[in-house]
PDB file of C-alpha atoms in Angstrom:
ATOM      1  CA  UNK F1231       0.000   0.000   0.000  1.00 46.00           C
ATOM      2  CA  UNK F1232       3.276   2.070   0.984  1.00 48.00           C
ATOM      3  CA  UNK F1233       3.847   1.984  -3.070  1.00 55.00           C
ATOM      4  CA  UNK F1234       0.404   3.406  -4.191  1.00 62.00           C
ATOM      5  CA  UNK F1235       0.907   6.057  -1.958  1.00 88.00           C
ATOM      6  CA  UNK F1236       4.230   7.317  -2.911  1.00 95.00           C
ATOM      7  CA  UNK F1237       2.997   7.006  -6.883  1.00 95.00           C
ATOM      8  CA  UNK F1238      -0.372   9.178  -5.880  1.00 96.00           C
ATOM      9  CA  UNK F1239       1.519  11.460  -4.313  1.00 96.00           C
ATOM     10  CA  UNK F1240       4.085  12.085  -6.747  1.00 97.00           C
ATOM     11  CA  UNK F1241       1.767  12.244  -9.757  1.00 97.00           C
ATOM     12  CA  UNK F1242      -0.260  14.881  -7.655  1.00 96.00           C
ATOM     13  CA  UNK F1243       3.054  16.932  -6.561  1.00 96.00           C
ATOM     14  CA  UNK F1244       4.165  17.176 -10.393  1.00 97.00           C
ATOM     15  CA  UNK F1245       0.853  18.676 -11.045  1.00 96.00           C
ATOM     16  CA  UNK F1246       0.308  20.906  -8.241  1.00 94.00           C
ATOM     17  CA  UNK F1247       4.482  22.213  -8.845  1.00 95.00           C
ATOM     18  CA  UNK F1248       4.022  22.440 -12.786  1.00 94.00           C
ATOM     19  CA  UNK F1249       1.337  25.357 -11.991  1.00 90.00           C
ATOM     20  CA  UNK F1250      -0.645  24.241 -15.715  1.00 93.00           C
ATOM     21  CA  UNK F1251      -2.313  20.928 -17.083  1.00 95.00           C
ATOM     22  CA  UNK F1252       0.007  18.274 -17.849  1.00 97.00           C
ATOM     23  CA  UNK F1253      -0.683  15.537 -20.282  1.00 96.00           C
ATOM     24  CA  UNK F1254       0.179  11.920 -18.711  1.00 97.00           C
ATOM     25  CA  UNK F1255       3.554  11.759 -20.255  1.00 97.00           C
ATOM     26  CA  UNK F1256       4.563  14.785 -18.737  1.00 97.00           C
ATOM     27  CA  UNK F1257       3.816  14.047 -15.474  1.00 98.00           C
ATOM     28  CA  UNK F1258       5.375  10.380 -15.792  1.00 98.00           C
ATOM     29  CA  UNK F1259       9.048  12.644 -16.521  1.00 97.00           C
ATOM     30  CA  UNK F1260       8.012  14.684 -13.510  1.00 97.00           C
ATOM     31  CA  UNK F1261       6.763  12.221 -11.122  1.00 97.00           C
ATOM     32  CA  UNK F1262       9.666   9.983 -11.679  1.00 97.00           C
ATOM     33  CA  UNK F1263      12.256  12.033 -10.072  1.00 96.00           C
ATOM     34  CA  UNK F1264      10.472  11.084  -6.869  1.00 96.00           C
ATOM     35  CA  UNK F1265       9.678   7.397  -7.776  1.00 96.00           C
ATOM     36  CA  UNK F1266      12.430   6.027 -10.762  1.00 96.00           C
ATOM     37  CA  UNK F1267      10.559   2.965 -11.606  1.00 96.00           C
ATOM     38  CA  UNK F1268       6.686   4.739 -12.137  1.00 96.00           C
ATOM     39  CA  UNK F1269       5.269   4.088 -15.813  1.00 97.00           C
ATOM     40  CA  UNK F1270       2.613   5.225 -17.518  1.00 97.00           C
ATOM     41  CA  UNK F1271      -0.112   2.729 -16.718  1.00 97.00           C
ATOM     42  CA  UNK F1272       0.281   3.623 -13.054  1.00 96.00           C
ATOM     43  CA  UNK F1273      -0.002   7.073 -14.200  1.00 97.00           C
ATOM     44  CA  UNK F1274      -2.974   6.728 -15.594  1.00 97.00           C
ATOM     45  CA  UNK F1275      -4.140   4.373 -12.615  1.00 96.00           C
ATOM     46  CA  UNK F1276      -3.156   7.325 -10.233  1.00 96.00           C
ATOM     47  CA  UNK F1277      -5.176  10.136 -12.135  1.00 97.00           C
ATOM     48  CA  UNK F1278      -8.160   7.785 -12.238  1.00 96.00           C
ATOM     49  CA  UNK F1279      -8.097   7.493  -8.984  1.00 95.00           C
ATOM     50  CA  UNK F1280      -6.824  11.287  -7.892  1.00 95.00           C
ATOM     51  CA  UNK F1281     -10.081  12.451 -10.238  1.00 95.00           C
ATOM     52  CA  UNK F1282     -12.492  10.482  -8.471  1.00 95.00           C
ATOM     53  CA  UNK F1283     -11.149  12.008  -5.371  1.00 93.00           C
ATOM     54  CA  UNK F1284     -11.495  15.505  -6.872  1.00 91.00           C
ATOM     55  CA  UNK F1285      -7.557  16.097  -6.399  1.00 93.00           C
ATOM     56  CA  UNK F1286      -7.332  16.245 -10.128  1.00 94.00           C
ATOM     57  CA  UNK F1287      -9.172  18.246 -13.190  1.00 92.00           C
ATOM     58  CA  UNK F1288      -9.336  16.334 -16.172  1.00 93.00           C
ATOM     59  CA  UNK F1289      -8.522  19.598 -18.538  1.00 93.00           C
ATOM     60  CA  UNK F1290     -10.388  18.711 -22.087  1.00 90.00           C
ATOM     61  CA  UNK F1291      -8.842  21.080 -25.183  1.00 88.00           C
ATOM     62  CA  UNK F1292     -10.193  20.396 -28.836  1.00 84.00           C
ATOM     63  CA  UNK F1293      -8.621  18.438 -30.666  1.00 85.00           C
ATOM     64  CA  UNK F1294      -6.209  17.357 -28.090  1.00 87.00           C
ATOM     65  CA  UNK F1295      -5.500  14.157 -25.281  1.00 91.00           C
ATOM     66  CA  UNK F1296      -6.764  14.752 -21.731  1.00 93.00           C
ATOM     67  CA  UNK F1297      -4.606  17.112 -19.781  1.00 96.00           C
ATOM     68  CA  UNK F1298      -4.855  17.080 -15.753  1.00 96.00           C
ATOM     69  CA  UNK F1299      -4.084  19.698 -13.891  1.00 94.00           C
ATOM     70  CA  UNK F1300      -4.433  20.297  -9.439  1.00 91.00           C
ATOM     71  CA  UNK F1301      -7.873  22.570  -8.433  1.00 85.00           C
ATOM     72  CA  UNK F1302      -6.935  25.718  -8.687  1.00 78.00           C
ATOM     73  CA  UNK F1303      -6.538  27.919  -5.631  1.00 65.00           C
ATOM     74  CA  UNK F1304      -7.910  30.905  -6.693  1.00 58.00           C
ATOM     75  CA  UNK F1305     -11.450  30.988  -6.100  1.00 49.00           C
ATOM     76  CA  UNK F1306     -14.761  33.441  -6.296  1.00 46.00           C
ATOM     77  CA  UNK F1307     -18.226  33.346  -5.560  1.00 40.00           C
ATOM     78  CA  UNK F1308     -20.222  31.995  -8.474  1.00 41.00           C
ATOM     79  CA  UNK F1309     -23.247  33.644  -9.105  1.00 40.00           C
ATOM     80  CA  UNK F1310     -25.473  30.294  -8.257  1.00 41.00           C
ATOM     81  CA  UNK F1311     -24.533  30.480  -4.765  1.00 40.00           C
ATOM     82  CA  UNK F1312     -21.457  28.325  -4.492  1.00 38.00           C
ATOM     83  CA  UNK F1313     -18.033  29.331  -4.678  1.00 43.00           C
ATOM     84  CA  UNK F1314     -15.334  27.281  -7.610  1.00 52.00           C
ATOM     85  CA  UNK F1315     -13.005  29.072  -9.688  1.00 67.00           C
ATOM     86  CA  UNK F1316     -13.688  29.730 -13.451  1.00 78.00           C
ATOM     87  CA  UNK F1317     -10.770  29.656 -15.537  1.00 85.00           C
ATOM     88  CA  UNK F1318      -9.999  29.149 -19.030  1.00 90.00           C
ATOM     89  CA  UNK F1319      -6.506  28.165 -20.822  1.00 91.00           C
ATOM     90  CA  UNK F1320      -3.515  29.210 -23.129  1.00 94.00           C
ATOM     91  CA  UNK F1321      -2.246  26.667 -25.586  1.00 94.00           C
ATOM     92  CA  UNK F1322       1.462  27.175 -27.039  1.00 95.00           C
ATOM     93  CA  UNK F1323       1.564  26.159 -30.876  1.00 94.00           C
ATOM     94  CA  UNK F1324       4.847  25.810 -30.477  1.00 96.00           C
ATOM     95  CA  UNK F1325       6.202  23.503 -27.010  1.00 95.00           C
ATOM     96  CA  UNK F1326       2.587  22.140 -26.629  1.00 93.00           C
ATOM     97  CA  UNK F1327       2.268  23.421 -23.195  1.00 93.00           C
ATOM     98  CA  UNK F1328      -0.921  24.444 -21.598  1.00 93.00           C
ATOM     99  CA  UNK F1329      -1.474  27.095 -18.995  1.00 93.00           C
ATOM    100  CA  UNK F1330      -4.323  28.181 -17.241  1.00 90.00           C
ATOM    101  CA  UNK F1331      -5.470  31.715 -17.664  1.00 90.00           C
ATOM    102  CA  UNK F1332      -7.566  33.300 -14.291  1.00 85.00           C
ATOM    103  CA  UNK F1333      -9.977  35.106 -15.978  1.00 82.00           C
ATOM    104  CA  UNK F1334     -12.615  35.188 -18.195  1.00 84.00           C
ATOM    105  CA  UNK F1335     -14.085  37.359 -20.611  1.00 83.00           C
ATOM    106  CA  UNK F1336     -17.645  37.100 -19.343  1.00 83.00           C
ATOM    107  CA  UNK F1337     -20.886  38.323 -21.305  1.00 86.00           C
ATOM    108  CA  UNK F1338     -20.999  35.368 -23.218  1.00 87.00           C
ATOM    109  CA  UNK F1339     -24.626  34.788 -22.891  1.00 88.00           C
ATOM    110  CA  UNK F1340     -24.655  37.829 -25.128  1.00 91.00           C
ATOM    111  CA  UNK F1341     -22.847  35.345 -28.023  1.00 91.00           C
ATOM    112  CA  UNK F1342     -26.133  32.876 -27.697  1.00 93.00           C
ATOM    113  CA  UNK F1343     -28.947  32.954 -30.371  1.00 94.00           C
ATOM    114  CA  UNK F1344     -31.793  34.720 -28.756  1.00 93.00           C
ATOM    115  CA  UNK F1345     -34.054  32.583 -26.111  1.00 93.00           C
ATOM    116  CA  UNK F1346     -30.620  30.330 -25.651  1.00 94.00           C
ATOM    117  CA  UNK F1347     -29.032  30.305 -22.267  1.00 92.00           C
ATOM    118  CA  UNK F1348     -25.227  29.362 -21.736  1.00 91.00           C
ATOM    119  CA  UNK F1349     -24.727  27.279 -19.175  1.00 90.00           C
ATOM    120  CA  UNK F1350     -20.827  26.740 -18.792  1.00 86.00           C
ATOM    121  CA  UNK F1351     -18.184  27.224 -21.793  1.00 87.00           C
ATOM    122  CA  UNK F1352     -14.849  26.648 -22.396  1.00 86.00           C
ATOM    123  CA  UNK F1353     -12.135  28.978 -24.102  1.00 88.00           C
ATOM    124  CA  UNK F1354      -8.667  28.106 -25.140  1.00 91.00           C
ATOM    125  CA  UNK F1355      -5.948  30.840 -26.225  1.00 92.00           C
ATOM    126  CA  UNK F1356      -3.792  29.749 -28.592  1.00 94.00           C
ATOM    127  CA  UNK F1357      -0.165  31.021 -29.651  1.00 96.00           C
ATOM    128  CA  UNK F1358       3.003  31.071 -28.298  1.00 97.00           C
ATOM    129  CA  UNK F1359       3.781  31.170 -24.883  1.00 95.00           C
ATOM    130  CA  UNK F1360       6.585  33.641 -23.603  1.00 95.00           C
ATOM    131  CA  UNK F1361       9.513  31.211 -23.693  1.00 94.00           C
ATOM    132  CA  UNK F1362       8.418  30.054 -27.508  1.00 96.00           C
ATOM    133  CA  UNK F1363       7.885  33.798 -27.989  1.00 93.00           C
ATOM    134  CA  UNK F1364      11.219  35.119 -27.217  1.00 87.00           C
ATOM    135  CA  UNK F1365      13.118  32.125 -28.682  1.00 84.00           C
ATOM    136  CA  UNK F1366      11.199  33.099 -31.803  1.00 78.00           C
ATOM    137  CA  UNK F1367      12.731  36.964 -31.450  1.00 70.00           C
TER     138      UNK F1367
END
């Protein structure tokens, strides 16, 4: 059991220290600096199980494997009455990375066809992220 929990908790520590969503592979590279002989099935074993437990958000981009990344810490009264954070996410065309962006736009209802009502959405930034950016320079 001693095994499990050293896996769990260093597929959730590469998440929670990367600060974005991480696709499996990347957190395999990251996770084994803390356990050398973890492979991907027991990644994918530990994110099951770390998303049922609501350590982990599955991070869905179109087009695009699963990403996971921790719950984020910043958080805000929704206006239903309970609080979560809202965020949306930047995807580099270049190094594939995702990171989270803590914002959002808002007035999207106004986007709707009339009598519609928007009930969650999703928006993903895409370009280069500063590293790919300046390299590019």
């Amino acid at each position: 059991m001693e095994r499990q929990t050293r896996q769990k908790q260093a597929v959730l520590r590469s998440l929670v220290e990367s600060g974005r969503s991480l696709a499996p592979a990347e957190i395999l590279e990251l996770a084994r600096s803390d356990v050398p002989t973890l492979n991907l099935s027991t990644v994918y074993r530990q994110l099951r199980t770390l998303h049922d437990e609501a350590q982990v958000v599955k991070v869905d981009l179109p087009g695009q494997a699963a990403r996971f990344e921790a719950p984020c810490t910043h958080t805000h009264a929704h206006a239903r009455g309970h609080t979560e954070h809202h965020h949306h996410h930047f995807h580099c065309v270049a190094c594939d990375r995702v990171f989270p962006i803590h914002g959002c736009p808002g007035g999207i209802d106004r986007l709707a066809p009339a009598g519609f009502h928007v009930e969650q959405h999703e928006l993903t930034l895409r370009g280069r992220c500063a590293d790919c950016a300046g390299a590019q320079a």
